[in-house]
PDB file of C-alpha atoms in Angstrom:
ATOM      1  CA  UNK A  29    -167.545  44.654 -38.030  1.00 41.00           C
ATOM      2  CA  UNK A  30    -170.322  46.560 -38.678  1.00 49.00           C
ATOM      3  CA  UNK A  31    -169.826  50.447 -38.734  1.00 72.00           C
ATOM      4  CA  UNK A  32    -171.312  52.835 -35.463  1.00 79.00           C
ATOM      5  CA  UNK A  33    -174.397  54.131 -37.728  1.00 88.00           C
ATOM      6  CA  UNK A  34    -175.241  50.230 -38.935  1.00 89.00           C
ATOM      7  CA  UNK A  35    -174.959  49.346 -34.659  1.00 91.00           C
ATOM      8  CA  UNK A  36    -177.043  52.187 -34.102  1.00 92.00           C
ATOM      9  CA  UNK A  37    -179.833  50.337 -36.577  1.00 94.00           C
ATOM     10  CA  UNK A  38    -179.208  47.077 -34.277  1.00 94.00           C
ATOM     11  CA  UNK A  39    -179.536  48.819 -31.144  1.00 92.00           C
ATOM     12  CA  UNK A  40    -182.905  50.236 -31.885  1.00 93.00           C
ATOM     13  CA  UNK A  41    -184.146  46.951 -33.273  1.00 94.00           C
ATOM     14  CA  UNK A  42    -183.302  45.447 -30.164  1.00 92.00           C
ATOM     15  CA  UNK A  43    -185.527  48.558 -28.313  1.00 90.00           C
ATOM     16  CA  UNK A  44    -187.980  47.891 -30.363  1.00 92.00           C
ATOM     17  CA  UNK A  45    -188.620  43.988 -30.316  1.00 90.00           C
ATOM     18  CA  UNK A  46    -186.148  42.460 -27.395  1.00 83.00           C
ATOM     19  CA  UNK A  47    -185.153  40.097 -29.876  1.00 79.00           C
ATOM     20  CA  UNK A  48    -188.176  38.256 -30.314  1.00 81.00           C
ATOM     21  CA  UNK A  49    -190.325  40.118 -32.349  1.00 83.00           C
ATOM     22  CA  UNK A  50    -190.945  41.756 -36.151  1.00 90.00           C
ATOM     23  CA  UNK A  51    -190.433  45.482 -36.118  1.00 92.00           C
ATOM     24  CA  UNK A  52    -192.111  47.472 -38.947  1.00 92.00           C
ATOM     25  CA  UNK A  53    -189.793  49.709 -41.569  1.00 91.00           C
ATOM     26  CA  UNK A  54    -192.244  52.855 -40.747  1.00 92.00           C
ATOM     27  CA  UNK A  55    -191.680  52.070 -37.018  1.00 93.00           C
ATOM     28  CA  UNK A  56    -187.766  51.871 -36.654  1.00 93.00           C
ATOM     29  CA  UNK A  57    -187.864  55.457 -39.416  1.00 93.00           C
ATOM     30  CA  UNK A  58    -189.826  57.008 -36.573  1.00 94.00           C
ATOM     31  CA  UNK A  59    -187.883  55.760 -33.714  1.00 93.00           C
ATOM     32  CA  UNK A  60    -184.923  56.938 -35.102  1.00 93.00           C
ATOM     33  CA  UNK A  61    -186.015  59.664 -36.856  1.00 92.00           C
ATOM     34  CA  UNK A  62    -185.047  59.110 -40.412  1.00 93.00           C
ATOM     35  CA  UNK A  63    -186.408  58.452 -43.736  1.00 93.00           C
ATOM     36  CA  UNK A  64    -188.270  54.873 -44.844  1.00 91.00           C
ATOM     37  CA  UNK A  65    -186.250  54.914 -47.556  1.00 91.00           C
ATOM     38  CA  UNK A  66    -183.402  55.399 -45.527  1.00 92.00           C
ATOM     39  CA  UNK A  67    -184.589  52.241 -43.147  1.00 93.00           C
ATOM     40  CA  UNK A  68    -185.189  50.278 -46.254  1.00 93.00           C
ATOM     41  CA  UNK A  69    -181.380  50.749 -47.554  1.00 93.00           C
ATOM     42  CA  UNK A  70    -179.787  49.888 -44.385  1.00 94.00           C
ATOM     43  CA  UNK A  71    -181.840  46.831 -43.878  1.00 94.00           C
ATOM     44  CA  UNK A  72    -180.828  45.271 -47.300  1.00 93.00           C
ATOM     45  CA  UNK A  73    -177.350  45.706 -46.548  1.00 94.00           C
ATOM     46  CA  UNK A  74    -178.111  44.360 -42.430  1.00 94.00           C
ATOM     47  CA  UNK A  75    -179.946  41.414 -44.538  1.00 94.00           C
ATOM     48  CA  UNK A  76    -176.452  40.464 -46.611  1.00 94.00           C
ATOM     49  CA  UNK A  77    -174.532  41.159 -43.212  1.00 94.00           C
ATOM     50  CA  UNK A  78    -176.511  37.786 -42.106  1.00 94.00           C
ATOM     51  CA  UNK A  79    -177.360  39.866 -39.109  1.00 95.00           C
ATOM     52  CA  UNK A  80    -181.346  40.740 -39.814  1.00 94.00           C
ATOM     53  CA  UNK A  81    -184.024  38.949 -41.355  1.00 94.00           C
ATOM     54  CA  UNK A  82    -185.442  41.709 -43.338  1.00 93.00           C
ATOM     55  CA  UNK A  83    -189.119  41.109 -45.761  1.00 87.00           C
ATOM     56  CA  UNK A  84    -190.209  44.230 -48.060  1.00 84.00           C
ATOM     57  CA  UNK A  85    -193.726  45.282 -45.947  1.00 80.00           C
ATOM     58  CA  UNK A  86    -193.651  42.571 -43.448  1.00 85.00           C
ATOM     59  CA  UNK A  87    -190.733  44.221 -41.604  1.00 89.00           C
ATOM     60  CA  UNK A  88    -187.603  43.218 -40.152  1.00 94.00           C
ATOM     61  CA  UNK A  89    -186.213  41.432 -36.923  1.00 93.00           C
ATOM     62  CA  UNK A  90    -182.596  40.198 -35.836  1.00 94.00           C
ATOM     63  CA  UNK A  91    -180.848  37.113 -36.293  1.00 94.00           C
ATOM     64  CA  UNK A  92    -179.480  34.701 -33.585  1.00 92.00           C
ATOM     65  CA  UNK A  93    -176.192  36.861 -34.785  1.00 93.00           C
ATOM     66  CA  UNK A  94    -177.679  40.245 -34.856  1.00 93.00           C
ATOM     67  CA  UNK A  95    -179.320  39.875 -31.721  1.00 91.00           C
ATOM     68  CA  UNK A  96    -176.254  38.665 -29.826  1.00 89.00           C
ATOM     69  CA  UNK A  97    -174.521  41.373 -31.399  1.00 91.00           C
ATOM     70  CA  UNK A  98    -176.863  44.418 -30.373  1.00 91.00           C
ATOM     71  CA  UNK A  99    -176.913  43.022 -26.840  1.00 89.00           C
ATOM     72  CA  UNK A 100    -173.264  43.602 -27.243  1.00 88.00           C
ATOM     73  CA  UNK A 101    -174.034  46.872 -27.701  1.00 89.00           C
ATOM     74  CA  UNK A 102    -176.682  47.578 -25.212  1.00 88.00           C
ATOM     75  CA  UNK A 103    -174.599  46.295 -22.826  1.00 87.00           C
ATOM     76  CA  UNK A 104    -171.758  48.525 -23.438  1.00 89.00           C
ATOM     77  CA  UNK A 105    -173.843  51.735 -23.454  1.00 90.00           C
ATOM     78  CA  UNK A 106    -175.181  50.374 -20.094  1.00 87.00           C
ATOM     79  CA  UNK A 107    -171.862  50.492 -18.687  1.00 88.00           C
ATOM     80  CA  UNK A 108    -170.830  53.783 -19.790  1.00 91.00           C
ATOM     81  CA  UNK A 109    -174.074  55.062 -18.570  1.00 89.00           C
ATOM     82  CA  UNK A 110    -173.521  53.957 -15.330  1.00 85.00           C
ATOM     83  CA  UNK A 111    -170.063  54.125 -15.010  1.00 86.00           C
ATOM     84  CA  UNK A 112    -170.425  58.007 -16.114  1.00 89.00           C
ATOM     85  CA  UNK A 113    -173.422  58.457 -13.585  1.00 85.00           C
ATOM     86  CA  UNK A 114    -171.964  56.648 -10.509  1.00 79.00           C
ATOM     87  CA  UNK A 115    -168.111  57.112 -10.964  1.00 80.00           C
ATOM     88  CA  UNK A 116    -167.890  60.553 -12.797  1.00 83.00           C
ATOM     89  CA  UNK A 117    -170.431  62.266 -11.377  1.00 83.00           C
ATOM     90  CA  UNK A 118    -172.428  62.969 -14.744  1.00 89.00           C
ATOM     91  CA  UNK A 119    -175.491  63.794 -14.755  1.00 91.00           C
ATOM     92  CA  UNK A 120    -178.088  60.875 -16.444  1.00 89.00           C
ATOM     93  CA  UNK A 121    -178.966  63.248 -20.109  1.00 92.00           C
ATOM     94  CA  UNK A 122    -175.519  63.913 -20.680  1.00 94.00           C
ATOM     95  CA  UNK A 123    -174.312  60.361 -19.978  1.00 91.00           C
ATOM     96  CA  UNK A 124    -177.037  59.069 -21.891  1.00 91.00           C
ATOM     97  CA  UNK A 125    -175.623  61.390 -25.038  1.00 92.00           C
ATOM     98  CA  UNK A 126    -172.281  60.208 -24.679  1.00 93.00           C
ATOM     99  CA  UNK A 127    -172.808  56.465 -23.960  1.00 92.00           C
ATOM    100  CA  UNK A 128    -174.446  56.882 -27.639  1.00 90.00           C
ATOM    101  CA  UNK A 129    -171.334  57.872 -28.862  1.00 90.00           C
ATOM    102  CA  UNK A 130    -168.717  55.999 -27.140  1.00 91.00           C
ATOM    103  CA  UNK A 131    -170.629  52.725 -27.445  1.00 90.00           C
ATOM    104  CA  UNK A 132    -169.344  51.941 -30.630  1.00 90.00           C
ATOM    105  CA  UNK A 133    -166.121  52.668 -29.947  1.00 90.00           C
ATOM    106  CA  UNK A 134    -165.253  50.571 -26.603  1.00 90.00           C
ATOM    107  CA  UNK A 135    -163.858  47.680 -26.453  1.00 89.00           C
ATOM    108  CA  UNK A 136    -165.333  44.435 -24.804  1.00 86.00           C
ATOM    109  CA  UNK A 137    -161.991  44.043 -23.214  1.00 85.00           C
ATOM    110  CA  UNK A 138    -162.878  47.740 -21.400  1.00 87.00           C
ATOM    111  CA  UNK A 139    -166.414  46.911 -21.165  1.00 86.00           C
ATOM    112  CA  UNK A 140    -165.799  44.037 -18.731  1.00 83.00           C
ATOM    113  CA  UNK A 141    -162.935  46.011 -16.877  1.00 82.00           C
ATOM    114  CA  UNK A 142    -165.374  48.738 -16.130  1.00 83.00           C
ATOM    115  CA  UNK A 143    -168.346  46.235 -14.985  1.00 80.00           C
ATOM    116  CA  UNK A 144    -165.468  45.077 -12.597  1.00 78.00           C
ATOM    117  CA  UNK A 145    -164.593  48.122 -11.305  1.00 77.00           C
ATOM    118  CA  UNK A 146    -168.348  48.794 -10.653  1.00 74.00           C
ATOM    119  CA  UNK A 147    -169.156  45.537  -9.164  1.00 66.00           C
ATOM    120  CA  UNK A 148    -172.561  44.840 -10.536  1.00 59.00           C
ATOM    121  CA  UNK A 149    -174.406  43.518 -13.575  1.00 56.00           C
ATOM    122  CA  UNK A 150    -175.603  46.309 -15.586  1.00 54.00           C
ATOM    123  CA  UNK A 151    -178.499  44.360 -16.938  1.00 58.00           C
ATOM    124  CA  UNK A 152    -180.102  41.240 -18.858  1.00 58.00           C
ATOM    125  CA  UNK A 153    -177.651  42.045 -21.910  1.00 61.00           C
ATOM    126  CA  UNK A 154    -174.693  40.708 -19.339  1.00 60.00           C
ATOM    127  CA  UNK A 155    -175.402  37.708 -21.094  1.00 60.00           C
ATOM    128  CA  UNK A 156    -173.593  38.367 -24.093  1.00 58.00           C
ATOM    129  CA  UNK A 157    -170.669  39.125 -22.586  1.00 61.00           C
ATOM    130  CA  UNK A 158    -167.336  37.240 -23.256  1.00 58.00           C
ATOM    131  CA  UNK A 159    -166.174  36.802 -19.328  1.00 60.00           C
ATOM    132  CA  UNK A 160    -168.351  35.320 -16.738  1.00 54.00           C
ATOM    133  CA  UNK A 161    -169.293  38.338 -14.124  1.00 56.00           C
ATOM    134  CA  UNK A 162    -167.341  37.665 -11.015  1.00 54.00           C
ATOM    135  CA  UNK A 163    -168.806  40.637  -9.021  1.00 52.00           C
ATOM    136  CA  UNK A 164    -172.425  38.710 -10.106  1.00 50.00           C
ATOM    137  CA  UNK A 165    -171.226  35.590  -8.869  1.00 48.00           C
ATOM    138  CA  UNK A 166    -168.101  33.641  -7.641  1.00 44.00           C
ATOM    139  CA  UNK A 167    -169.578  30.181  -8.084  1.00 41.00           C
ATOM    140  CA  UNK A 168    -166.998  28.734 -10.794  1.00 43.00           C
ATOM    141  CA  UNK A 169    -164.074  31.116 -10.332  1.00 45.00           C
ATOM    142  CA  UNK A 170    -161.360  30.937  -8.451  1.00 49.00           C
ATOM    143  CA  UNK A 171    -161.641  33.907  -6.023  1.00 47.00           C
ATOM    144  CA  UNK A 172    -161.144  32.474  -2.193  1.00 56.00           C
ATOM    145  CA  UNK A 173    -162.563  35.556  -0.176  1.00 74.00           C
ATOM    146  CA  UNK A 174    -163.555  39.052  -0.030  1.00 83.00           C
ATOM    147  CA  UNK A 175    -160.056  41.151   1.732  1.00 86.00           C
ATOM    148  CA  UNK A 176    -161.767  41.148   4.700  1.00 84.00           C
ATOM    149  CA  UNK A 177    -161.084  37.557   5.316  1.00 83.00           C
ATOM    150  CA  UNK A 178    -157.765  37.176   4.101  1.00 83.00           C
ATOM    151  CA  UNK A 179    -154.987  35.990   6.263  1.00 84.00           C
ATOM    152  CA  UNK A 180    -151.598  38.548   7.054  1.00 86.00           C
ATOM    153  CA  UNK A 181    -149.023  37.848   4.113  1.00 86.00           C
ATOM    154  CA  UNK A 182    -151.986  36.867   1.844  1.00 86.00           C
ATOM    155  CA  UNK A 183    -151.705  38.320  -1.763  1.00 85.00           C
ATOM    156  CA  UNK A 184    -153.373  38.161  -5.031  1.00 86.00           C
ATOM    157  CA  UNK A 185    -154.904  40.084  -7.907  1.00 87.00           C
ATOM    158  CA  UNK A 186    -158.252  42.677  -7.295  1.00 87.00           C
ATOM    159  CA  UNK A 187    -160.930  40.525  -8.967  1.00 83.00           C
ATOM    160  CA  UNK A 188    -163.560  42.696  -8.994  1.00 83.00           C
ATOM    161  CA  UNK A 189    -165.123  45.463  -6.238  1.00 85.00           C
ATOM    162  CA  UNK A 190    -168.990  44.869  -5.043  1.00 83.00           C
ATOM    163  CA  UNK A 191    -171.139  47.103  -2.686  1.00 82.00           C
ATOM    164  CA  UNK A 192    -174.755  48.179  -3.355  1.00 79.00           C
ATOM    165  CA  UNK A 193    -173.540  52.112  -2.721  1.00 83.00           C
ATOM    166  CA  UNK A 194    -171.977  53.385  -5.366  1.00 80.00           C
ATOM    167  CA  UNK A 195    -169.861  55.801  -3.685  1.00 85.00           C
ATOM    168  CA  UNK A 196    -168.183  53.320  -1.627  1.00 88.00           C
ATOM    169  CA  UNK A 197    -167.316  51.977  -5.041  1.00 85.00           C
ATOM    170  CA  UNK A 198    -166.036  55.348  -6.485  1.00 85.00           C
ATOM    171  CA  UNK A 199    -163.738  56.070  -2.735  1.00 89.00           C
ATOM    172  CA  UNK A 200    -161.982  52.154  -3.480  1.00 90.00           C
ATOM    173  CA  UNK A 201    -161.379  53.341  -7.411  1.00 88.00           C
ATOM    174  CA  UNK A 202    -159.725  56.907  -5.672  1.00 87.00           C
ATOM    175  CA  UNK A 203    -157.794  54.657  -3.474  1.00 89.00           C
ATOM    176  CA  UNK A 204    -156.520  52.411  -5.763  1.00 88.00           C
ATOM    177  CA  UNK A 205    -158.450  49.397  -5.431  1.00 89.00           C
ATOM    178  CA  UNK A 206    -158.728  48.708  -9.174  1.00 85.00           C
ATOM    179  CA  UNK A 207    -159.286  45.466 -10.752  1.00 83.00           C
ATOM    180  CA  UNK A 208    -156.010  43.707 -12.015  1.00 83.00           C
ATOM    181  CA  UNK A 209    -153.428  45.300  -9.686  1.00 87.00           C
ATOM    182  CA  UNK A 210    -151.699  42.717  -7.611  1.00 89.00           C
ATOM    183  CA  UNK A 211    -152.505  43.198  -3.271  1.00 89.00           C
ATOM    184  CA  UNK A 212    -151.075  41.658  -0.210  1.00 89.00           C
ATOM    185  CA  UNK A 213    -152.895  41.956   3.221  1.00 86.00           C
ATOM    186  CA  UNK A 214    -150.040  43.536   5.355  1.00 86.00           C
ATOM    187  CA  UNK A 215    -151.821  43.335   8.668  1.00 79.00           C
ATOM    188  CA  UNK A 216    -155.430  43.410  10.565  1.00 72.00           C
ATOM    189  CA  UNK A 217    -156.270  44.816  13.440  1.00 71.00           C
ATOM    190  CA  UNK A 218    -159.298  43.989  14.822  1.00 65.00           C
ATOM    191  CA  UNK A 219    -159.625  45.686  17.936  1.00 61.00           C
ATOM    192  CA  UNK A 220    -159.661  48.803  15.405  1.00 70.00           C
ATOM    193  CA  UNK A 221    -161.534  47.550  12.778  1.00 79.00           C
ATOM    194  CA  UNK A 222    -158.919  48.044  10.249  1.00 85.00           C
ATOM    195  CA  UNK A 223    -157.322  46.288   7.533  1.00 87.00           C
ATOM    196  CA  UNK A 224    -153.823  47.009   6.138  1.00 89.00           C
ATOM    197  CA  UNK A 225    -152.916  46.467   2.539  1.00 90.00           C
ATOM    198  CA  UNK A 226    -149.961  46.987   0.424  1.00 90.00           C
ATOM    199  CA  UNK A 227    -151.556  47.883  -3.397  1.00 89.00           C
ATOM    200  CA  UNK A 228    -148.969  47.924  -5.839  1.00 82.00           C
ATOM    201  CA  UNK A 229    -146.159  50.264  -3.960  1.00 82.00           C
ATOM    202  CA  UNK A 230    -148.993  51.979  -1.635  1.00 87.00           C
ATOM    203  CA  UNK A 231    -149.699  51.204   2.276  1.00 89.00           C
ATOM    204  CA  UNK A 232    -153.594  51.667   2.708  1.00 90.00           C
ATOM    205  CA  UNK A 233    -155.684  51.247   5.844  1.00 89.00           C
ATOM    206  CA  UNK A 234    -159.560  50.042   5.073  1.00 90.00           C
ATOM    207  CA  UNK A 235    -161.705  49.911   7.914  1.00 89.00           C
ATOM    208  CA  UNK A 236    -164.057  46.287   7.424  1.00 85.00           C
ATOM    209  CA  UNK A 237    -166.701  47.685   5.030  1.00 86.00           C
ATOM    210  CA  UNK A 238    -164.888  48.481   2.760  1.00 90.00           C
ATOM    211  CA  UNK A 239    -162.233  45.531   2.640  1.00 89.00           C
ATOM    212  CA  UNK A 240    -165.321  43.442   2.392  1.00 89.00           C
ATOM    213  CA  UNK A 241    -166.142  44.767  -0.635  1.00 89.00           C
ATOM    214  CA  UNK A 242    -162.637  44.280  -2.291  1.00 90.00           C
ATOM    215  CA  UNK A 243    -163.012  40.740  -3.850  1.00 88.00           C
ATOM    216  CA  UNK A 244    -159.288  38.932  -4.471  1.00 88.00           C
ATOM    217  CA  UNK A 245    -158.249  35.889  -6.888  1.00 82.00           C
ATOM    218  CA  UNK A 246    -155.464  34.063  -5.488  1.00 69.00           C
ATOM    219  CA  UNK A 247    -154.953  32.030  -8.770  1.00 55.00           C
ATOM    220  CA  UNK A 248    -151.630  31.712  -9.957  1.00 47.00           C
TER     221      UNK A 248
END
């Protein structure tokens, strides 16, 4: 494990090639704002890490390692970004300056927890992750249905949440609809348009957009 200020160097190779390119020493010291020699340094030790391919004045680019590994990171900053933007309420500079310092510090385990919660891909660097994306796709998982098409007496665990509207997303967190708690359908009632649910030991009503947007795994 590489420490925050060698994933930082990652990170900004990534920016600076998207994995497929040779990034000059002189380049990355300017994009990061610190000294050649400093660049230099850094790389060597990247280079014995296995995780850059690193050449004195023909530059430096990641390896099939390093690359999956600043994608890793990317990723994660992605989610705190938007998690901080679209759950919290932060505005983008501020969650930008904190994604850059939580990043190194969250675990994959809460990285995929939070996608989850937020029901979309955050972006390419999804690829990296460890867990299939379930709010991307259900093809090759085991969730049956959305809530909304759940039978009375119905249970299972909250899979993931998906809605394009990010505050419908943030009003399911609020209410309890959070990825891994266990939920039984207690009753519909469709001349109402409303959906009762028992969520661990609460009794919520959710009128059908926003039960279709609760996604359930019945899986034992």
């Amino acid at each position: 494990m590489t420490t925050g200020n060698r994933e930082d160097y990652l990170i900004n190779i990534l920016r600076l090639t998207e994995g497929e390119n040779t990034t000059k020493t002189t380049e990355l010291a300017v994009y990061m704002s610190v000294s050649p020699a400093s660049v230099t340094e850094m790389l060597k030790a990247l280079a014995n890490e296995g995780l850059v391919e690193y050449e004195r004045y023909h530059g430096v680019k990641l390896t099939e390692e390093g690359l999956a590994y600043a994608r890793q990171i990317r990723k994660k900053h992605h989610v705190l970004e938007n998690f901080l933007i679209n759950v919290l309420n932060v505005d983008r500079m501020t969650a930008h300056e904190e994604a850059c310092r939580l990043e190194h510090a969250l675990s994959e385990e809460s990285a995929i927890k939070m996608c989850q919660m937020m029901g979309t891909q955050v972006d390419s660097d999804c690829q990296s992750c460890s867990v299939p994306c379930k709010a991307a796709s259900s093809a090759g998982t085991n969730i049956t249905a959305s809530l909304s098409d759940l039978n009375p007496g119905e249970h299972g665990v909250i899979s993931h949440l998906r809605n394009n509207d990010s505050r419908v997303i943030k009003k399911l967190i609020m209410m309890g609809f959070v990825p891994g708690r266990e939920l039984t359908l207690d009753s519909s009632l469709p001349e109402e348009n409303m959906t009762v649910v028992c969520v661990e030991n609460s009794v919520v009503a959710l009128t059908a957009d926003l039960a279709s947007s609760v996604f359930i795994d019945t899986a034992e």
